[in-house]
Every structure is written in structure tokens, then in C-alpha cells.
């Protein structure tokens, strides 16, 4: 018996790379997978290997989420959502980013997570709880200047997950972000792949990311940004605490998360 016997999982971007490896991993644990992808033939191919249901959909299109849920309902509902579909712009120079590139990456990488979470939460509640995992990136934590638009969207995913998580706890829903370094998938284009190979920089296997996704699904941690790096266990990133306001008695009057650091002031420079 697998750990996910009888569970239904939606995986977006499930036709390729991390999504395909995760569909395989969840399926190997007994889950029935709804493979969602803009590439309908790719989704169909995954389903012919794994069983489950294929849905050709654009995760950035809000109307497509009704169709995705309609595909899951005959299976019994949704227990797991791996919101993973994503794209890059490949553009380093902000002055060259076109409106289309900007709108597309925001739609897939941000709207896809927001619309997806909003759509699946009531479904998970109806099943007594469940797990959402959203694919961010290491670029969701570090300032990756090679693609600022990508970095923007992946930071958005981390902030969204961390801030949505607390209210979902009482509904027995976990939500975590997965933040891999460079993974060996078609997203890494030939030129980058060649230059990485040239300096002997190894890529992470998508199966290793899938293992971390499974860890999030099975675990009780929530609101975490799980960093996945080559040769390491997935680890929750520990965010630093920004300075809080300093005023007499302020501690009791503002939310504790605003009071990150009320320690003593740094000494003023002499003179
Ligand atoms: N490959 C990496 O190095 C790496 C690192 C960190 C994070 N990521 C993230 O991992 C996720 C998966 O990427 P991957 O590396 O497996 O790439 P991939 O290109 O192999 O897979 C992405 C899949 O998403 C699908 N997709 C794209 N736009 C879509 C849309 N609007 N609606 C539905 N499906 C859509 C594609 O058709 C493709 O099958 C992305 O969010 C990516 O940003 C990748």
C-alpha cells in the first residue's frame, strides 16, 4: 500500500520536467493524478503511462480552473494540488521585456498559483483537508538577476504561500513552496545548459524535486519555502527577521509578526 492510496492529486505542468516526475512519484504512492498542462498531447501521454485524467488547460486562465475541478470531481474530489506550471522570460534586461512577456509570466507563474489555490481550497475542505504545494524556485529567495521577471514571480509565490498558510491550518490544509536550484528539465535552454556543462555545474534530477514534493504532501509543516539542492535533503529556508518599530509599550499593540526585532539600538556612530 502506498502512502497516498485513494487520494486524488492535481498536478499542473504535469506533462514535463518536475511536474511529470512528481506525477509519477505521487502515482507510485497510489494517488490518482489529474495531469494538467497547456500541452494537451503531453498531458495525455503522461496519463497513458500513469492512468488518471489529462486536462489541457492554461493555469493562468481563471475559467480553466472550473474545467480542471470538473475533471477531478468524478474521481471523488481533490486531496492534493501541486501547482507547478511555470515559464521564464529569459530576459535579463528590463528595458527589453515586452508587455507580452510580462503578462505571460505573471499569468502562468502567479495567477496560476493564486487561481489554483483559490479553486482547490474548498475542494480540500470538502475532503476534510489536504495539501497544496506550489513551485517557486531558489529565485523565490535569492535575487536572480538573470531573469528579474522570473524572480519577481517566484518571490510572489513564496510570499503568498507563507501568508496564506496560517488561516488554512484550522481547515487541516498545508501549503508549502518548493524552491529548487537548477533542475534538469526542458526549461533550462540549450545555451544555459551548455554553459553550465562547460563549467561542470551539475543539475538536480527532477525525481529529487518530486521526492521533496512528496515530503511536503505527507508532512505536517506548512508555510515553508523548501529549498531543494543537489545532494542535500530538502530544507525549510529560515527567513531573517526585519527590525520592528521601537516605541515604549509598542509590543502589546501591534501584531507580533511586525515586531521582528525590538532589540537594543545599534550604538550611534561617535560624533
Ligand atoms: N528547471 C529548473 O531549473 C527549475 C528550477 C526552479 C524552479 N523551476 C520551476 O519548476 C516548474 C516546472 O518547470 P520545469 O523545470 O519542470 O519545466 P518544464 O518546461 O519541463 O515544464 C513546465 C510545464 O508547464 C507547462 N505549462 C507552461 N505554461 C502553462 C500554462 N499556462 N498552463 C498549464 N501548463 C503550462 C508546460 O507545457 C510544461 O509541460 C516551473 O514553475 C519552474 O519555474 C524550475
Coordinates of C-alpha atoms and ligand atoms in Angstrom, one line a residue:
X1 CA 0.0 0.0 0.0
X2 CA 1.4 3.4 -1.0
X3 CA 1.1 6.4 1.3
X4 CA -1.4 8.1 -1.0
X5 CA -3.8 5.2 -1.8
X6 CA -7.3 6.6 -2.5
X7 CA -6.1 10.2 -2.8
X8 CA -6.6 12.4 -5.8
X9 CA -3.9 14.8 -6.9
X10 CA -4.0 17.7 -9.4
X11 CA -0.5 18.4 -10.9
X12 CA -0.1 21.4 -13.2
X13 CA 2.7 21.4 -15.7
X14 CA 2.4 17.7 -15.3
X15 CA 3.4 16.8 -18.9
X16 CA 7.1 17.6 -18.4
X17 CA 10.1 18.0 -16.1
X18 CA 9.3 18.4 -12.4
X19 CA 5.6 18.1 -12.9
X20 CA 5.9 14.8 -14.8
X21 CA 8.4 13.4 -12.2
X22 CA 6.0 14.4 -9.4
X23 CA 3.0 12.9 -11.2
X24 CA 5.0 9.7 -11.4
X25 CA 6.0 9.8 -7.7
X26 CA 2.5 10.6 -6.4
X27 CA 1.1 7.9 -8.6
X28 CA 3.6 5.4 -7.4
X29 CA 2.3 6.1 -3.9
X30 CA -1.2 5.2 -5.0
X31 CA -2.7 8.7 -5.9
X32 CA -4.8 9.2 -8.9
X33 CA -3.4 12.1 -10.8
X34 CA -5.2 14.8 -12.8
X35 CA -2.4 15.9 -15.1
X36 CA -3.0 19.5 -16.2
X37 CA -0.9 21.1 -18.9
X38 CA -1.1 23.6 -21.7
X39 CA 0.4 20.8 -23.8
X40 CA -2.6 18.6 -24.1
X41 CA -0.8 15.8 -26.0
X42 CA 1.9 15.8 -23.3
X43 CA -0.7 15.5 -20.6
X44 CA -2.4 12.7 -22.5
X45 CA 0.9 10.9 -22.8
X46 CA 1.6 11.1 -19.1
X47 CA -1.9 9.7 -18.4
X48 CA -1.4 6.8 -20.8
X49 CA 1.6 5.9 -18.7
X50 CA 0.1 6.6 -15.2
X51 CA -3.6 6.3 -15.5
X52 CA -5.6 9.2 -14.2
X53 CA -7.1 12.1 -16.2
X54 CA -5.5 14.6 -18.6
X55 CA -6.7 18.1 -18.9
X56 CA -5.4 20.6 -21.4
X57 CA -5.7 23.9 -19.7
X58 CA -4.0 27.3 -19.1
X59 CA -3.5 27.7 -15.4
X60 CA -3.4 31.5 -15.8
X61 CA -7.0 31.5 -17.2
X62 CA -9.4 31.6 -14.4
X63 CA -12.2 29.8 -16.4
X64 CA -10.0 26.8 -17.0
X65 CA -10.0 26.1 -13.2
X66 CA -13.7 25.1 -13.4
X67 CA -12.8 22.6 -16.1
X68 CA -9.9 21.2 -14.0
X69 CA -12.2 20.7 -11.0
X70 CA -14.9 19.2 -13.2
X71 CA -12.3 16.6 -14.3
X72 CA -11.4 15.8 -10.7
X73 CA -15.0 15.5 -9.3
X74 CA -15.9 12.2 -10.9
X75 CA -12.8 10.8 -9.2
X76 CA -14.2 11.9 -5.8
X77 CA -12.6 15.3 -5.3
X78 CA -9.2 16.7 -4.6
X79 CA -6.8 15.9 -1.8
X80 CA -3.5 17.3 -3.2
X81 CA -2.7 20.1 -5.6
X82 CA 0.8 20.5 -6.9
X83 CA 0.7 24.0 -8.6
X84 CA 3.8 23.7 -10.6
X85 CA 3.4 25.1 -14.2
X86 CA 5.8 27.8 -14.8
X87 CA 7.7 29.7 -17.5
X88 CA 10.7 32.0 -17.7
X89 CA 11.3 35.2 -19.9
X90 CA 15.0 34.5 -20.4
X91 CA 15.4 38.3 -20.5
X92 CA 17.9 39.9 -18.3
X93 CA 17.5 43.5 -19.5
X94 CA 14.4 45.1 -18.0
X95 CA 14.2 47.6 -20.9
X96 CA 13.8 44.7 -23.3
X97 CA 11.0 42.9 -21.5
X98 CA 7.9 43.1 -23.7
X99 CA 4.3 43.6 -22.4
X100 CA 3.5 40.1 -23.7
X101 CA 6.4 38.5 -21.8
X102 CA 5.5 40.3 -18.6
X103 CA 1.8 39.4 -18.8
X104 CA 2.5 35.8 -19.8
X105 CA 4.9 35.1 -16.9
X106 CA 2.6 36.8 -14.4
X107 CA -0.3 34.8 -15.7
X108 CA 1.4 31.4 -15.6
X109 CA 3.6 31.8 -12.5
X110 CA 1.5 34.0 -10.3
X111 CA -2.2 33.8 -11.5
X112 CA -1.7 30.0 -11.9
X113 CA -0.9 29.7 -8.2
X114 CA -3.5 32.2 -6.9
X115 CA -6.4 30.9 -9.1
X116 CA -5.3 27.3 -8.4
X117 CA -5.2 27.8 -4.6
X118 CA -8.5 29.7 -4.5
X119 CA -10.2 26.9 -6.6
X120 CA -8.8 23.9 -4.8
X121 CA -9.2 25.0 -1.1
X122 CA -13.0 24.4 -1.0
X123 CA -12.4 21.0 -2.6
X124 CA -9.8 20.1 0.0
X125 CA -12.1 21.3 2.8
X126 CA -14.8 19.1 1.4
X127 CA -12.4 16.1 1.8
X128 CA -11.5 17.1 5.4
X129 CA -8.2 18.7 4.5
X130 CA -5.2 18.2 2.2
X131 CA -2.0 19.6 0.8
X132 CA -1.1 22.3 -1.6
X133 CA 2.4 22.6 -2.9
X134 CA 3.4 25.5 -5.2
X135 CA 6.6 25.5 -7.2
X136 CA 8.6 28.6 -6.6
X137 CA 12.4 28.4 -7.1
X138 CA 15.7 29.3 -5.5
X139 CA 14.9 32.6 -7.4
X140 CA 12.0 32.9 -5.0
X141 CA 14.5 33.5 -2.2
X142 CA 17.6 34.9 -3.8
X143 CA 17.9 37.9 -6.2
X144 CA 18.5 36.1 -9.6
X145 CA 19.4 39.0 -11.9
X146 CA 19.5 36.7 -15.0
X147 CA 15.7 37.0 -15.2
X148 CA 14.2 39.7 -12.9
X149 CA 10.6 39.0 -14.1
X150 CA 11.0 35.3 -13.2
X151 CA 12.5 36.3 -9.8
X152 CA 9.5 38.7 -9.2
X153 CA 7.0 35.9 -9.8
X154 CA 8.9 33.3 -7.7
X155 CA 9.2 35.7 -4.8
X156 CA 5.4 36.3 -5.1
X157 CA 4.8 32.6 -4.7
X158 CA 6.9 32.4 -1.5
X159 CA 5.1 35.4 0.0
X160 CA 1.7 34.1 -1.0
X161 CA 2.3 30.6 0.5
X162 CA 3.8 32.0 3.8
X163 CA 0.9 34.4 4.3
X164 CA -1.9 32.1 3.2
X165 CA -0.8 29.2 5.4
X166 CA -1.8 30.3 8.9
X167 CA -5.5 30.5 8.0
X168 CA -5.6 27.2 6.3
X169 CA -4.3 25.3 9.4
X170 CA -7.7 25.1 11.0
X171 CA -9.0 23.5 7.8
X172 CA -6.3 20.9 8.0
X173 CA -4.7 22.1 4.8
X174 CA -0.9 22.6 4.5
X175 CA 0.6 24.8 1.8
X176 CA 4.3 25.0 1.1
X177 CA 6.5 26.3 -1.7
X178 CA 9.2 24.2 -3.3
X179 CA 12.4 26.2 -4.2
X180 CA 14.7 24.1 -6.3
X181 CA 18.1 25.2 -7.7
X182 CA 18.8 24.3 -11.3
X183 CA 16.9 21.2 -12.4
X184 CA 17.5 19.1 -15.5
X185 CA 14.3 19.8 -17.4
X186 CA 13.4 21.4 -20.8
X187 CA 13.0 24.8 -19.0
X188 CA 16.8 25.1 -19.0
X189 CA 17.5 26.1 -22.5
X190 CA 20.4 24.7 -24.6
X191 CA 22.6 27.7 -24.2
X192 CA 22.4 27.8 -20.4
X193 CA 22.7 24.0 -20.3
X194 CA 25.9 24.1 -22.4
X195 CA 27.5 26.9 -20.3
X196 CA 26.6 25.0 -17.1
X197 CA 28.0 21.8 -18.5
X198 CA 31.1 23.8 -19.6
X199 CA 31.9 24.7 -16.0
X200 CA 30.9 21.3 -14.7
X201 CA 27.8 22.6 -12.8
X202 CA 25.6 19.7 -12.1
X203 CA 21.8 19.9 -12.4
X204 CA 19.3 18.4 -10.0
X205 CA 17.3 15.4 -11.2
X206 CA 13.6 16.2 -11.4
X207 CA 13.0 13.0 -9.4
X208 CA 14.8 14.5 -6.5
X209 CA 12.4 17.5 -6.6
X210 CA 9.5 15.1 -6.8
X211 CA 10.7 13.5 -3.6
X212 CA 10.6 16.9 -1.8
X213 CA 7.1 17.5 -3.2
X214 CA 6.0 14.1 -1.7
X215 CA 7.7 15.2 1.6
X216 CA 5.6 18.3 1.7
X217 CA 2.4 16.4 0.8
X218 CA 3.0 13.8 3.6
X219 CA 4.4 16.2 6.2
X220 CA 2.7 18.5 8.7
X221 CA 4.8 21.5 8.1
X222 CA 3.1 24.5 6.5
X223 CA 4.0 27.9 5.2
X224 CA 7.5 26.8 4.4
X225 CA 9.8 27.5 1.5
X226 CA 11.6 24.2 1.0
X227 CA 15.0 24.6 -0.7
X228 CA 16.0 21.6 -2.9
X229 CA 19.7 21.5 -3.9
X230 CA 21.8 18.8 -5.4
X231 CA 23.0 16.2 -2.9
X232 CA 21.1 17.7 0.1
X233 CA 18.0 16.9 1.9
X234 CA 15.2 19.4 1.2
X235 CA 15.3 22.0 3.9
X236 CA 13.0 24.8 5.0
X237 CA 14.6 28.2 4.4
X238 CA 14.9 30.2 7.6
X239 CA 13.9 33.8 6.9
X240 CA 15.7 36.6 8.8
X241 CA 13.7 38.9 11.0
X242 CA 13.5 42.6 9.9
X243 CA 13.7 45.3 12.6
X244 CA 10.4 46.1 14.3
X245 CA 9.3 49.6 15.4
X246 CA 10.8 51.0 18.6
X247 CA 8.5 52.9 20.9
X248 CA 7.5 52.5 24.5
X249 CA 4.9 49.7 25.1
X250 CA 4.5 49.0 21.3
X251 CA 4.9 45.3 21.8
X252 CA 1.3 44.9 23.2
X253 CA -0.3 47.0 20.4
X254 CA 0.8 45.5 17.1
X255 CA 0.8 42.0 15.6
X256 CA 3.7 40.0 16.8
X257 CA 4.9 39.3 13.3
X258 CA 5.5 43.0 12.8
X259 CA 7.7 43.0 15.9
X260 CA 10.5 41.1 14.4
X261 CA 13.4 42.7 16.2
X262 CA 12.9 45.0 19.1
X263 CA 16.4 44.5 20.4
X264 CA 18.6 47.4 21.6
X265 CA 19.5 50.1 19.1
X266 CA 22.9 49.9 17.4
X267 CA 25.2 52.4 19.0
X268 CA 25.2 55.7 17.2
X269 CA 28.5 56.4 15.4
X270 CA 30.7 58.7 17.5
X271 CA 30.5 62.4 16.6
Ligands
LIG1 N1 14.1 23.7 -14.3 C1 14.6 24.4 -13.3 O1 15.8 24.6 -13.2 C2 13.7 25.0 -12.3 C3 14.2 25.5 -11.1 C4 13.4 26.0 -10.1 C5 12.0 26.1 -10.3 N2 11.5 25.6 -11.5 C6 10.1 25.7 -11.7 O2 9.6 24.4 -11.8 C7 8.3 24.4 -12.5 C8 8.3 23.4 -13.6 O3 9.3 23.7 -14.5 P1 10.1 22.6 -15.3 O4 11.6 22.9 -15.0 O5 9.7 21.2 -14.9 O6 9.9 23.0 -16.8 P2 9.2 22.3 -18.0 O7 9.2 23.3 -19.1 O8 9.8 20.9 -18.2 O9 7.7 22.0 -17.5 C9 6.7 23.1 -17.4 C10 5.4 22.6 -17.9 O10 4.4 23.6 -17.6 C11 3.6 23.7 -18.8 N3 3.0 25.0 -18.8 C12 3.5 26.1 -19.2 N4 2.6 27.1 -19.2 C13 1.5 26.6 -18.8 C14 0.2 27.1 -18.6 N5 -0.1 28.4 -18.8 N6 -0.8 26.2 -18.1 C15 -0.5 24.9 -18.0 N7 0.7 24.4 -18.2 C16 1.7 25.2 -18.6 C17 4.5 23.3 -19.9 O11 3.7 22.9 -21.1 C18 5.4 22.3 -19.4 O12 4.8 21.0 -19.6 C19 8.2 25.9 -13.0 O13 7.3 26.6 -12.2 C20 9.6 26.4 -12.9 O14 9.6 27.8 -12.8 C21 12.3 25.0 -12.5

